[in-house]
PDB file of C-alpha atoms in Angstrom:
ATOM      1  CA  MET T  10      10.701   7.466 -12.012  1.00 72.00           C
ATOM      2  CA  PHE T  11       9.397   8.620  -8.645  1.00 89.00           C
ATOM      3  CA  THR T  12      11.247   8.312  -5.362  1.00 94.00           C
ATOM      4  CA  LYS T  13       9.122   7.727  -2.264  1.00 95.00           C
ATOM      5  CA  HIS T  14      10.370   8.563   1.234  1.00 96.00           C
ATOM      6  CA  THR T  15       8.585   7.553   4.444  1.00 95.00           C
ATOM      7  CA  VAL T  16       8.987  10.406   6.931  1.00 95.00           C
ATOM      8  CA  TYR T  17       7.137   8.631   9.718  1.00 92.00           C
ATOM      9  CA  LYS T  18       4.798   5.689  10.073  1.00 92.00           C
ATOM     10  CA  HIS T  19       3.091   5.073  13.405  1.00 87.00           C
ATOM     11  CA  ASP T  20       0.780   2.429  11.902  1.00 88.00           C
ATOM     12  CA  ASN T  21      -1.165   1.847   8.661  1.00 85.00           C
ATOM     13  CA  TYR T  22      -3.431   4.821   9.422  1.00 88.00           C
ATOM     14  CA  ASN T  23      -0.978   7.465  10.637  1.00 91.00           C
ATOM     15  CA  MET T  24       1.933   8.232   8.347  1.00 95.00           C
ATOM     16  CA  LEU T  25       3.618  10.900   6.257  1.00 95.00           C
ATOM     17  CA  THR T  26       5.336  10.194   2.951  1.00 97.00           C
ATOM     18  CA  VAL T  27       7.063  12.405   0.403  1.00 97.00           C
ATOM     19  CA  GLU T  28       7.271  11.476  -3.283  1.00 97.00           C
ATOM     20  CA  VAL T  29       9.835  13.234  -5.423  1.00 97.00           C
ATOM     21  CA  GLN T  30       8.304  13.513  -8.896  1.00 95.00           C
ATOM     22  CA  GLY T  31      10.917  15.345 -10.926  1.00 92.00           C
ATOM     23  CA  LYS T  32      10.849  18.920  -9.586  1.00 92.00           C
ATOM     24  CA  THR T  33       7.564  18.409  -7.725  1.00 96.00           C
ATOM     25  CA  LEU T  34       7.373  17.176  -4.130  1.00 97.00           C
ATOM     26  CA  VAL T  35       4.132  15.416  -3.200  1.00 98.00           C
ATOM     27  CA  VAL T  36       3.502  15.108   0.534  1.00 97.00           C
ATOM     28  CA  ARG T  37       0.828  12.625   1.620  1.00 97.00           C
ATOM     29  CA  GLU T  38      -0.485  12.830   5.165  1.00 95.00           C
ATOM     30  CA  ILE T  39      -2.548   9.834   6.186  1.00 95.00           C
ATOM     31  CA  SER T  40      -4.335   9.955   9.529  1.00 92.00           C
ATOM     32  CA  ASP T  41      -7.103   7.997  11.198  1.00 91.00           C
ATOM     33  CA  GLN T  42      -8.925  11.320  11.780  1.00 89.00           C
ATOM     34  CA  TRP T  43      -8.753  12.994   8.356  1.00 88.00           C
ATOM     35  CA  GLY T  44      -7.949  10.222   5.899  1.00 93.00           C
ATOM     36  CA  GLU T  45      -5.437  11.099   3.178  1.00 95.00           C
ATOM     37  CA  VAL T  46      -4.475  14.698   2.478  1.00 96.00           C
ATOM     38  CA  CYS T  47      -2.140  15.465  -0.425  1.00 97.00           C
ATOM     39  CA  HIS T  48       0.056  18.578  -0.717  1.00 97.00           C
ATOM     40  CA  LYS T  49       2.145  19.499  -3.793  1.00 98.00           C
ATOM     41  CA  PHE T  50       5.190  21.727  -3.581  1.00 98.00           C
ATOM     42  CA  ILE T  51       7.469  23.007  -6.332  1.00 97.00           C
ATOM     43  CA  SER T  52      10.482  23.599  -4.079  1.00 96.00           C
ATOM     44  CA  ARG T  53      12.066  22.196  -0.954  1.00 95.00           C
ATOM     45  CA  PRO T  54      11.974  25.580   0.870  1.00 96.00           C
ATOM     46  CA  GLU T  55       8.214  25.730   0.213  1.00 97.00           C
ATOM     47  CA  MET T  56       7.802  22.209   1.661  1.00 97.00           C
ATOM     48  CA  MET T  57       9.935  23.081   4.717  1.00 97.00           C
ATOM     49  CA  ASN T  58       7.901  26.230   5.345  1.00 97.00           C
ATOM     50  CA  TRP T  59       4.722  24.141   5.288  1.00 97.00           C
ATOM     51  CA  ALA T  60       6.228  21.520   7.646  1.00 96.00           C
ATOM     52  CA  GLU T  61       7.466  24.146  10.116  1.00 95.00           C
ATOM     53  CA  ASN T  62       3.999  25.710  10.229  1.00 96.00           C
ATOM     54  CA  ARG T  63       2.127  22.390  10.236  1.00 94.00           C
ATOM     55  CA  PHE T  64       3.855  20.397  12.985  1.00 93.00           C
ATOM     56  CA  ARG T  65       4.518  21.013  16.686  1.00 92.00           C
ATOM     57  CA  ALA T  66       6.394  18.764  19.128  1.00 91.00           C
ATOM     58  CA  GLU T  67       3.153  17.976  20.983  1.00 90.00           C
ATOM     59  CA  ASP T  68       1.716  16.481  17.754  1.00 83.00           C
ATOM     60  CA  PHE T  69       4.017  13.463  18.129  1.00 85.00           C
ATOM     61  CA  PRO T  70       3.845  10.602  20.639  1.00 83.00           C
ATOM     62  CA  GLY T  71       7.635  10.864  21.095  1.00 85.00           C
ATOM     63  CA  GLY T  72       7.482  14.611  21.796  1.00 89.00           C
ATOM     64  CA  GLU T  73      10.388  16.925  21.002  1.00 92.00           C
ATOM     65  CA  ASP T  74      12.808  14.130  20.017  1.00 94.00           C
ATOM     66  CA  GLN T  75      10.426  12.661  17.462  1.00 92.00           C
ATOM     67  CA  TYR T  76       9.562  16.147  16.151  1.00 94.00           C
ATOM     68  CA  LYS T  77      13.262  16.880  15.545  1.00 95.00           C
ATOM     69  CA  GLN T  78      13.710  13.511  13.835  1.00 94.00           C
ATOM     70  CA  VAL T  79      10.735  14.157  11.513  1.00 94.00           C
ATOM     71  CA  MET T  80      11.950  17.651  10.613  1.00 95.00           C
ATOM     72  CA  ASN T  81      15.487  16.342   9.930  1.00 96.00           C
ATOM     73  CA  THR T  82      14.049  13.605   7.687  1.00 96.00           C
ATOM     74  CA  ILE T  83      12.014  16.170   5.721  1.00 96.00           C
ATOM     75  CA  ARG T  84      15.101  18.438   5.417  1.00 95.00           C
ATOM     76  CA  SER T  85      17.175  15.558   4.026  1.00 95.00           C
ATOM     77  CA  ILE T  86      14.780  14.832   1.134  1.00 93.00           C
TER      78      ILE T  86
END
């Protein structure tokens, strides 16, 4: 059984979800610019490293507060 977590969802075209599939973490980025991009990680530290390198506070409409919330949500998975 897979567990799906919604990290953020601005609308139906801009969202980030994480599926826990046993030991594998599948991150799906959906954006109106790039469509759906799927990333697979075999550990949480690997996923966190990707997230820390991928996102910046200016990427989010809510700025620094929303960035911190997204990173905390990813950490808690």
